[in-house]
């Protein structure tokens, strides 16, 4: 049952700016479930990686064929921006994984980050000009988004949340900031999955079975979450997610401190 529940949590929270890693850390802690570990979390991320890859397959196909094969400037440049924005989190994640796993994967830290970066997202939505599209990003701005994406290695920050926040502060429209964030998910998730292959192969058959179940569930839920997220922000913006982060993060914090 736990892999199914965690798969649902991953599928819903990966694409909403409310932190999948934070929820995957805090909820098992509060219900006294055995810790899933970083390898299991990456397996769940593989499900949402497949979801975002399939959902945006026409976009990726256009970027690859027009950019790499036909060498069209617009698509080739956007591919370059996405690659540049991926590098910081990939490098920091690869070299900093032991520190992240041993030091930062704490329910208390995740709760504080949920609240704090909810406030940051509120500020970004208020001050962002909401006028630019992702093709207007400069190389330095793409690098800035990539650097902020590395903060999502801290549970509770939210990878989609921090990259959307950065996009809004750089003047992207809500829709463009969200789509750029979702496109960034594919390469970073693929890299994380590849690094965890040895750990998965060394797991027991029961653990591998649980990972497979969680991956399938997170994929199915993730497809629906992407579609709903893209439609939802056009009508309501990010306010519901901001309040969710602050209220639920506060509840988590109180339960952890006084529970």
PDB file of C-alpha atoms in Angstrom:
ATOM      1  CA  UNK A   1       0.000   0.000   0.000  1.00  0.00           C
ATOM      2  CA  UNK A   2       2.826   2.416   0.815  1.00  0.00           C
ATOM      3  CA  UNK A   3       4.306   2.391  -2.718  1.00  0.00           C
ATOM      4  CA  UNK A   4       0.882   3.207  -4.171  1.00  0.00           C
ATOM      5  CA  UNK A   5       0.285   6.088  -1.765  1.00  0.00           C
ATOM      6  CA  UNK A   6       3.788   7.462  -2.298  1.00  0.00           C
ATOM      7  CA  UNK A   7       3.365   7.111  -6.065  1.00  0.00           C
ATOM      8  CA  UNK A   8       0.174   9.166  -5.885  1.00  0.00           C
ATOM      9  CA  UNK A   9       1.935  11.798  -3.766  1.00  0.00           C
ATOM     10  CA  UNK A  10       4.843  11.962  -6.216  1.00  0.00           C
ATOM     11  CA  UNK A  11       2.584  12.189  -9.260  1.00  0.00           C
ATOM     12  CA  UNK A  12       0.557  15.030  -7.763  1.00  0.00           C
ATOM     13  CA  UNK A  13       3.278  17.037  -6.068  1.00  0.00           C
ATOM     14  CA  UNK A  14       6.080  16.829  -8.651  1.00  0.00           C
ATOM     15  CA  UNK A  15       4.309  19.147 -11.075  1.00  0.00           C
ATOM     16  CA  UNK A  16       2.585  21.317  -8.505  1.00  0.00           C
ATOM     17  CA  UNK A  17       4.910  23.870  -6.865  1.00  0.00           C
ATOM     18  CA  UNK A  18       4.514  22.237  -3.456  1.00  0.00           C
ATOM     19  CA  UNK A  19       7.578  19.934  -3.295  1.00  0.00           C
ATOM     20  CA  UNK A  20       7.354  16.212  -3.951  1.00  0.00           C
ATOM     21  CA  UNK A  21      10.539  15.512  -1.978  1.00  0.00           C
ATOM     22  CA  UNK A  22       9.177  17.361   1.044  1.00  0.00           C
ATOM     23  CA  UNK A  23       5.926  15.395   1.053  1.00  0.00           C
ATOM     24  CA  UNK A  24       7.722  12.083   0.457  1.00  0.00           C
ATOM     25  CA  UNK A  25       9.867  12.832   3.498  1.00  0.00           C
ATOM     26  CA  UNK A  26       7.306  14.303   5.896  1.00  0.00           C
ATOM     27  CA  UNK A  27       4.270  12.054   5.345  1.00  0.00           C
ATOM     28  CA  UNK A  28       6.067   8.738   6.002  1.00  0.00           C
ATOM     29  CA  UNK A  29       7.672  10.365   9.064  1.00  0.00           C
ATOM     30  CA  UNK A  30       4.323  11.466  10.496  1.00  0.00           C
ATOM     31  CA  UNK A  31       2.706   8.050   9.885  1.00  0.00           C
ATOM     32  CA  UNK A  32       5.768   6.192  11.191  1.00  0.00           C
ATOM     33  CA  UNK A  33       6.352   4.383   7.917  1.00  0.00           C
ATOM     34  CA  UNK A  34       9.830   3.016   7.258  1.00  0.00           C
ATOM     35  CA  UNK A  35      11.897   5.594   5.342  1.00  0.00           C
ATOM     36  CA  UNK A  36      11.789   5.025   1.599  1.00  0.00           C
ATOM     37  CA  UNK A  37      15.261   6.383   0.922  1.00  0.00           C
ATOM     38  CA  UNK A  38      16.713   8.410  -1.917  1.00  0.00           C
ATOM     39  CA  UNK A  39      16.763   5.493  -4.385  1.00  0.00           C
ATOM     40  CA  UNK A  40      13.029   4.886  -3.989  1.00  0.00           C
ATOM     41  CA  UNK A  41      12.349   8.608  -4.403  1.00  0.00           C
ATOM     42  CA  UNK A  42      14.353   8.624  -7.639  1.00  0.00           C
ATOM     43  CA  UNK A  43      12.342   5.612  -8.858  1.00  0.00           C
ATOM     44  CA  UNK A  44       9.171   7.617  -8.267  1.00  0.00           C
ATOM     45  CA  UNK A  45      10.763  10.540 -10.107  1.00  0.00           C
ATOM     46  CA  UNK A  46      11.336   8.216 -13.065  1.00  0.00           C
ATOM     47  CA  UNK A  47       7.570   7.790 -13.349  1.00  0.00           C
ATOM     48  CA  UNK A  48       6.990  11.526 -13.482  1.00  0.00           C
ATOM     49  CA  UNK A  49       9.924  11.891 -15.893  1.00  0.00           C
ATOM     50  CA  UNK A  50       8.197   9.512 -18.313  1.00  0.00           C
ATOM     51  CA  UNK A  51       4.946  11.420 -17.800  1.00  0.00           C
ATOM     52  CA  UNK A  52       6.427  14.809 -18.656  1.00  0.00           C
ATOM     53  CA  UNK A  53       8.387  13.329 -21.570  1.00  0.00           C
ATOM     54  CA  UNK A  54       5.258  11.840 -23.120  1.00  0.00           C
ATOM     55  CA  UNK A  55       3.058  14.866 -22.397  1.00  0.00           C
ATOM     56  CA  UNK A  56       5.527  17.227 -24.031  1.00  0.00           C
ATOM     57  CA  UNK A  57       6.691  14.748 -26.657  1.00  0.00           C
ATOM     58  CA  UNK A  58       5.533  16.961 -29.562  1.00  0.00           C
ATOM     59  CA  UNK A  59       7.524  19.853 -28.099  1.00  0.00           C
ATOM     60  CA  UNK A  60      10.638  17.740 -27.552  1.00  0.00           C
ATOM     61  CA  UNK A  61      10.287  16.160 -31.013  1.00  0.00           C
ATOM     62  CA  UNK A  62      10.076  19.597 -32.570  1.00  0.00           C
ATOM     63  CA  UNK A  63      13.093  20.827 -30.620  1.00  0.00           C
ATOM     64  CA  UNK A  64      15.215  17.817 -31.543  1.00  0.00           C
ATOM     65  CA  UNK A  65      14.256  17.573 -35.222  1.00  0.00           C
ATOM     66  CA  UNK A  66      14.186  21.289 -35.980  1.00  0.00           C
ATOM     67  CA  UNK A  67      17.062  22.150 -33.667  1.00  0.00           C
ATOM     68  CA  UNK A  68      19.567  19.325 -34.054  1.00  0.00           C
ATOM     69  CA  UNK A  69      18.690  18.045 -37.538  1.00  0.00           C
ATOM     70  CA  UNK A  70      17.369  21.081 -39.398  1.00  0.00           C
ATOM     71  CA  UNK A  71      19.522  23.482 -37.361  1.00  0.00           C
ATOM     72  CA  UNK A  72      16.745  26.058 -37.026  1.00  0.00           C
ATOM     73  CA  UNK A  73      17.961  28.876 -34.808  1.00  0.00           C
ATOM     74  CA  UNK A  74      14.935  29.238 -32.501  1.00  0.00           C
ATOM     75  CA  UNK A  75      14.698  25.559 -31.560  1.00  0.00           C
ATOM     76  CA  UNK A  76      18.450  25.105 -31.357  1.00  0.00           C
ATOM     77  CA  UNK A  77      18.741  28.085 -29.012  1.00  0.00           C
ATOM     78  CA  UNK A  78      15.946  26.809 -26.746  1.00  0.00           C
ATOM     79  CA  UNK A  79      17.670  23.430 -26.529  1.00  0.00           C
ATOM     80  CA  UNK A  80      20.834  25.246 -25.510  1.00  0.00           C
ATOM     81  CA  UNK A  81      18.990  27.217 -22.844  1.00  0.00           C
ATOM     82  CA  UNK A  82      17.490  24.033 -21.388  1.00  0.00           C
ATOM     83  CA  UNK A  83      20.867  22.287 -21.400  1.00  0.00           C
ATOM     84  CA  UNK A  84      22.577  25.239 -19.728  1.00  0.00           C
ATOM     85  CA  UNK A  85      19.848  25.458 -17.074  1.00  0.00           C
ATOM     86  CA  UNK A  86      20.248  21.730 -16.346  1.00  0.00           C
ATOM     87  CA  UNK A  87      23.995  21.767 -15.695  1.00  0.00           C
ATOM     88  CA  UNK A  88      24.122  23.452 -12.235  1.00  0.00           C
ATOM     89  CA  UNK A  89      21.658  21.094 -10.535  1.00  0.00           C
ATOM     90  CA  UNK A  90      23.223  18.076 -12.249  1.00  0.00           C
ATOM     91  CA  UNK A  91      26.724  18.981 -11.055  1.00  0.00           C
ATOM     92  CA  UNK A  92      25.684  19.979  -7.545  1.00  0.00           C
ATOM     93  CA  UNK A  93      23.393  16.969  -7.216  1.00  0.00           C
ATOM     94  CA  UNK A  94      26.063  14.519  -8.347  1.00  0.00           C
ATOM     95  CA  UNK A  95      28.788  15.794  -6.039  1.00  0.00           C
ATOM     96  CA  UNK A  96      26.560  16.847  -3.162  1.00  0.00           C
ATOM     97  CA  UNK A  97      24.335  13.769  -2.843  1.00  0.00           C
ATOM     98  CA  UNK A  98      26.015  12.438   0.344  1.00  0.00           C
ATOM     99  CA  UNK A  99      25.581  15.802   2.076  1.00  0.00           C
ATOM    100  CA  UNK A 100      21.994  16.103   0.867  1.00  0.00           C
ATOM    101  CA  UNK A 101      21.076  12.586   1.970  1.00  0.00           C
ATOM    102  CA  UNK A 102      22.762  12.787   5.381  1.00  0.00           C
ATOM    103  CA  UNK A 103      22.191  16.422   6.336  1.00  0.00           C
ATOM    104  CA  UNK A 104      19.234  17.967   4.529  1.00  0.00           C
ATOM    105  CA  UNK A 105      16.717  15.121   4.279  1.00  0.00           C
ATOM    106  CA  UNK A 106      15.048  16.122   7.546  1.00  0.00           C
ATOM    107  CA  UNK A 107      11.274  16.579   8.055  1.00  0.00           C
ATOM    108  CA  UNK A 108      11.883  19.767  10.044  1.00  0.00           C
ATOM    109  CA  UNK A 109      13.940  21.308   7.233  1.00  0.00           C
ATOM    110  CA  UNK A 110      11.355  20.276   4.638  1.00  0.00           C
ATOM    111  CA  UNK A 111       8.529  21.921   6.620  1.00  0.00           C
ATOM    112  CA  UNK A 112      10.436  25.191   6.964  1.00  0.00           C
ATOM    113  CA  UNK A 113      11.272  25.193   3.255  1.00  0.00           C
ATOM    114  CA  UNK A 114       7.616  24.616   2.348  1.00  0.00           C
ATOM    115  CA  UNK A 115       6.651  27.764   4.221  1.00  0.00           C
ATOM    116  CA  UNK A 116       9.622  29.917   3.245  1.00  0.00           C
ATOM    117  CA  UNK A 117       9.574  29.268  -0.470  1.00  0.00           C
ATOM    118  CA  UNK A 118       5.792  29.595  -0.518  1.00  0.00           C
ATOM    119  CA  UNK A 119       6.356  33.192   0.582  1.00  0.00           C
ATOM    120  CA  UNK A 120       9.020  33.610  -2.119  1.00  0.00           C
ATOM    121  CA  UNK A 121       6.593  32.347  -4.798  1.00  0.00           C
ATOM    122  CA  UNK A 122       3.984  34.830  -3.536  1.00  0.00           C
ATOM    123  CA  UNK A 123       6.491  37.654  -3.926  1.00  0.00           C
ATOM    124  CA  UNK A 124       7.488  36.505  -7.428  1.00  0.00           C
ATOM    125  CA  UNK A 125       3.889  36.364  -8.626  1.00  0.00           C
ATOM    126  CA  UNK A 126       3.244  39.856  -7.289  1.00  0.00           C
ATOM    127  CA  UNK A 127       6.298  41.583  -8.783  1.00  0.00           C
ATOM    128  CA  UNK A 128       6.783  39.616 -12.038  1.00  0.00           C
ATOM    129  CA  UNK A 129       5.990  41.539 -15.231  1.00  0.00           C
ATOM    130  CA  UNK A 130       4.320  38.483 -16.801  1.00  0.00           C
ATOM    131  CA  UNK A 131       5.202  39.588 -20.360  1.00  0.00           C
ATOM    132  CA  UNK A 132       8.025  37.431 -21.777  1.00  0.00           C
ATOM    133  CA  UNK A 133       8.171  33.950 -23.292  1.00  0.00           C
ATOM    134  CA  UNK A 134      10.905  31.369 -22.766  1.00  0.00           C
ATOM    135  CA  UNK A 135      12.523  32.090 -26.142  1.00  0.00           C
ATOM    136  CA  UNK A 136      13.324  35.603 -24.899  1.00  0.00           C
ATOM    137  CA  UNK A 137      15.476  34.345 -22.031  1.00  0.00           C
ATOM    138  CA  UNK A 138      19.134  35.254 -22.257  1.00  0.00           C
ATOM    139  CA  UNK A 139      21.883  32.717 -21.628  1.00  0.00           C
ATOM    140  CA  UNK A 140      22.654  34.271 -18.263  1.00  0.00           C
ATOM    141  CA  UNK A 141      18.980  34.157 -17.259  1.00  0.00           C
ATOM    142  CA  UNK A 142      18.769  30.463 -18.173  1.00  0.00           C
ATOM    143  CA  UNK A 143      21.833  29.886 -15.997  1.00  0.00           C
ATOM    144  CA  UNK A 144      20.147  31.741 -13.130  1.00  0.00           C
ATOM    145  CA  UNK A 145      17.112  29.449 -13.405  1.00  0.00           C
ATOM    146  CA  UNK A 146      19.473  26.477 -13.442  1.00  0.00           C
ATOM    147  CA  UNK A 147      21.287  27.674 -10.338  1.00  0.00           C
ATOM    148  CA  UNK A 148      18.032  28.165  -8.462  1.00  0.00           C
ATOM    149  CA  UNK A 149      16.900  24.704  -9.595  1.00  0.00           C
ATOM    150  CA  UNK A 150      19.773  23.264  -7.596  1.00  0.00           C
ATOM    151  CA  UNK A 151      18.092  24.588  -4.433  1.00  0.00           C
ATOM    152  CA  UNK A 152      15.376  21.990  -5.002  1.00  0.00           C
ATOM    153  CA  UNK A 153      17.861  19.368  -3.853  1.00  0.00           C
ATOM    154  CA  UNK A 154      16.753  20.556  -0.407  1.00  0.00           C
ATOM    155  CA  UNK A 155      13.449  18.783   0.425  1.00  0.00           C
ATOM    156  CA  UNK A 156      10.569  21.224   0.708  1.00  0.00           C
ATOM    157  CA  UNK A 157      11.865  23.766  -1.793  1.00  0.00           C
ATOM    158  CA  UNK A 158      10.139  22.218  -4.867  1.00  0.00           C
ATOM    159  CA  UNK A 159      11.929  21.925  -8.175  1.00  0.00           C
ATOM    160  CA  UNK A 160       8.953  23.166 -10.184  1.00  0.00           C
ATOM    161  CA  UNK A 161       8.224  25.813  -7.561  1.00  0.00           C
ATOM    162  CA  UNK A 162      11.692  27.364  -7.526  1.00  0.00           C
ATOM    163  CA  UNK A 163      12.138  27.308 -11.330  1.00  0.00           C
ATOM    164  CA  UNK A 164       8.674  28.810 -11.833  1.00  0.00           C
ATOM    165  CA  UNK A 165       9.520  31.426  -9.212  1.00  0.00           C
ATOM    166  CA  UNK A 166      12.748  32.283 -11.026  1.00  0.00           C
ATOM    167  CA  UNK A 167      10.932  32.472 -14.349  1.00  0.00           C
ATOM    168  CA  UNK A 168       8.333  34.837 -12.935  1.00  0.00           C
ATOM    169  CA  UNK A 169      11.007  37.089 -11.431  1.00  0.00           C
ATOM    170  CA  UNK A 170      12.667  37.196 -14.859  1.00  0.00           C
ATOM    171  CA  UNK A 171       9.417  38.402 -16.422  1.00  0.00           C
ATOM    172  CA  UNK A 172       8.063  35.191 -17.978  1.00  0.00           C
ATOM    173  CA  UNK A 173       4.319  34.741 -18.196  1.00  0.00           C
ATOM    174  CA  UNK A 174       2.857  32.207 -15.783  1.00  0.00           C
ATOM    175  CA  UNK A 175       2.247  29.737 -18.606  1.00  0.00           C
ATOM    176  CA  UNK A 176       5.741  30.123 -20.072  1.00  0.00           C
ATOM    177  CA  UNK A 177       7.447  29.878 -16.679  1.00  0.00           C
ATOM    178  CA  UNK A 178       5.503  26.693 -15.977  1.00  0.00           C
ATOM    179  CA  UNK A 179       6.236  25.078 -19.348  1.00  0.00           C
ATOM    180  CA  UNK A 180       9.950  25.927 -19.137  1.00  0.00           C
ATOM    181  CA  UNK A 181       9.981  24.382 -15.662  1.00  0.00           C
ATOM    182  CA  UNK A 182       8.309  21.211 -16.930  1.00  0.00           C
ATOM    183  CA  UNK A 183      10.714  20.920 -19.864  1.00  0.00           C
ATOM    184  CA  UNK A 184      13.631  21.232 -17.432  1.00  0.00           C
ATOM    185  CA  UNK A 185      12.300  18.252 -15.483  1.00  0.00           C
ATOM    186  CA  UNK A 186      13.098  15.758 -18.258  1.00  0.00           C
ATOM    187  CA  UNK A 187      16.913  16.021 -18.458  1.00  0.00           C
ATOM    188  CA  UNK A 188      17.514  16.401 -14.714  1.00  0.00           C
ATOM    189  CA  UNK A 189      15.225  13.456 -13.870  1.00  0.00           C
ATOM    190  CA  UNK A 190      16.871  11.289 -16.535  1.00  0.00           C
ATOM    191  CA  UNK A 191      20.280  12.040 -15.058  1.00  0.00           C
ATOM    192  CA  UNK A 192      19.102  11.265 -11.513  1.00  0.00           C
ATOM    193  CA  UNK A 193      17.573   7.975 -12.660  1.00  0.00           C
ATOM    194  CA  UNK A 194      20.789   6.904 -14.386  1.00  0.00           C
ATOM    195  CA  UNK A 195      22.911   7.573 -11.292  1.00  0.00           C
ATOM    196  CA  UNK A 196      20.616   5.368  -9.183  1.00  0.00           C
ATOM    197  CA  UNK A 197      20.615   2.344 -11.526  1.00  0.00           C
ATOM    198  CA  UNK A 198      23.364   0.525  -9.531  1.00  0.00           C
ATOM    199  CA  UNK A 199      21.450   1.042  -6.275  1.00  0.00           C
ATOM    200  CA  UNK A 200      18.241  -0.272  -7.850  1.00  0.00           C
ATOM    201  CA  UNK A 201      19.993  -3.382  -9.172  1.00  0.00           C
ATOM    202  CA  UNK A 202      21.437  -4.055  -5.712  1.00  0.00           C
ATOM    203  CA  UNK A 203      17.997  -3.821  -4.085  1.00  0.00           C
ATOM    204  CA  UNK A 204      16.017  -6.893  -3.115  1.00  0.00           C
ATOM    205  CA  UNK A 205      13.277  -8.264  -5.368  1.00  0.00           C
ATOM    206  CA  UNK A 206      10.640  -6.973  -2.956  1.00  0.00           C
ATOM    207  CA  UNK A 207      12.150  -3.484  -3.035  1.00  0.00           C
ATOM    208  CA  UNK A 208      12.372  -3.563  -6.821  1.00  0.00           C
ATOM    209  CA  UNK A 209       8.733  -4.651  -7.008  1.00  0.00           C
ATOM    210  CA  UNK A 210       7.705  -1.759  -4.750  1.00  0.00           C
ATOM    211  CA  UNK A 211       9.728   0.681  -6.867  1.00  0.00           C
ATOM    212  CA  UNK A 212       8.013  -0.572 -10.024  1.00  0.00           C
ATOM    213  CA  UNK A 213       4.563  -0.132  -8.492  1.00  0.00           C
ATOM    214  CA  UNK A 214       5.401   3.364  -7.270  1.00  0.00           C
ATOM    215  CA  UNK A 215       6.857   4.328 -10.651  1.00  0.00           C
ATOM    216  CA  UNK A 216       3.756   3.191 -12.563  1.00  0.00           C
ATOM    217  CA  UNK A 217       1.406   5.018 -10.181  1.00  0.00           C
ATOM    218  CA  UNK A 218       3.450   8.234 -10.244  1.00  0.00           C
ATOM    219  CA  UNK A 219       3.459   8.111 -14.064  1.00  0.00           C
ATOM    220  CA  UNK A 220      -0.333   7.752 -14.338  1.00  0.00           C
ATOM    221  CA  UNK A 221      -1.081  10.406 -11.716  1.00  0.00           C
ATOM    222  CA  UNK A 222       1.635  12.685 -13.136  1.00  0.00           C
ATOM    223  CA  UNK A 223       0.059  12.776 -16.615  1.00  0.00           C
ATOM    224  CA  UNK A 224      -3.208  14.007 -15.106  1.00  0.00           C
ATOM    225  CA  UNK A 225      -1.413  16.482 -12.810  1.00  0.00           C
ATOM    226  CA  UNK A 226       0.426  18.164 -15.698  1.00  0.00           C
ATOM    227  CA  UNK A 227      -2.789  18.673 -17.631  1.00  0.00           C
ATOM    228  CA  UNK A 228      -4.664  20.040 -14.636  1.00  0.00           C
ATOM    229  CA  UNK A 229      -1.769  22.291 -13.574  1.00  0.00           C
ATOM    230  CA  UNK A 230      -1.478  23.954 -16.985  1.00  0.00           C
ATOM    231  CA  UNK A 231      -5.221  24.637 -17.090  1.00  0.00           C
ATOM    232  CA  UNK A 232      -5.458  25.644 -13.436  1.00  0.00           C
ATOM    233  CA  UNK A 233      -2.858  28.399 -13.462  1.00  0.00           C
ATOM    234  CA  UNK A 234      -4.545  30.153 -16.383  1.00  0.00           C
ATOM    235  CA  UNK A 235      -7.640  30.605 -14.252  1.00  0.00           C
ATOM    236  CA  UNK A 236      -6.371  30.871 -10.683  1.00  0.00           C
ATOM    237  CA  UNK A 237      -2.638  31.598 -10.863  1.00  0.00           C
ATOM    238  CA  UNK A 238      -0.419  30.266  -8.083  1.00  0.00           C
ATOM    239  CA  UNK A 239      -2.337  31.573  -5.062  1.00  0.00           C
ATOM    240  CA  UNK A 240      -3.861  28.176  -4.079  1.00  0.00           C
ATOM    241  CA  UNK A 241      -0.432  26.556  -4.099  1.00  0.00           C
ATOM    242  CA  UNK A 242       1.094  29.410  -2.113  1.00  0.00           C
ATOM    243  CA  UNK A 243      -1.515  29.130   0.611  1.00  0.00           C
ATOM    244  CA  UNK A 244      -1.253  25.346   0.572  1.00  0.00           C
ATOM    245  CA  UNK A 245       2.498  25.572   1.156  1.00  0.00           C
ATOM    246  CA  UNK A 246       2.152  28.020   4.012  1.00  0.00           C
ATOM    247  CA  UNK A 247      -0.797  26.355   5.773  1.00  0.00           C
ATOM    248  CA  UNK A 248       0.244  22.724   5.315  1.00  0.00           C
ATOM    249  CA  UNK A 249       3.897  23.552   5.963  1.00  0.00           C
ATOM    250  CA  UNK A 250       2.880  25.180   9.261  1.00  0.00           C
ATOM    251  CA  UNK A 251       0.776  22.155  10.221  1.00  0.00           C
ATOM    252  CA  UNK A 252       3.659  19.813   9.394  1.00  0.00           C
ATOM    253  CA  UNK A 253       6.030  21.993  11.406  1.00  0.00           C
ATOM    254  CA  UNK A 254       3.782  21.998  14.472  1.00  0.00           C
ATOM    255  CA  UNK A 255       3.252  18.237  14.287  1.00  0.00           C
ATOM    256  CA  UNK A 256       6.990  17.615  14.003  1.00  0.00           C
ATOM    257  CA  UNK A 257       7.960  19.995  16.803  1.00  0.00           C
ATOM    258  CA  UNK A 258       5.140  19.224  19.257  1.00  0.00           C
ATOM    259  CA  UNK A 259       3.882  15.851  18.030  1.00  0.00           C
TER     260      UNK A 259
END
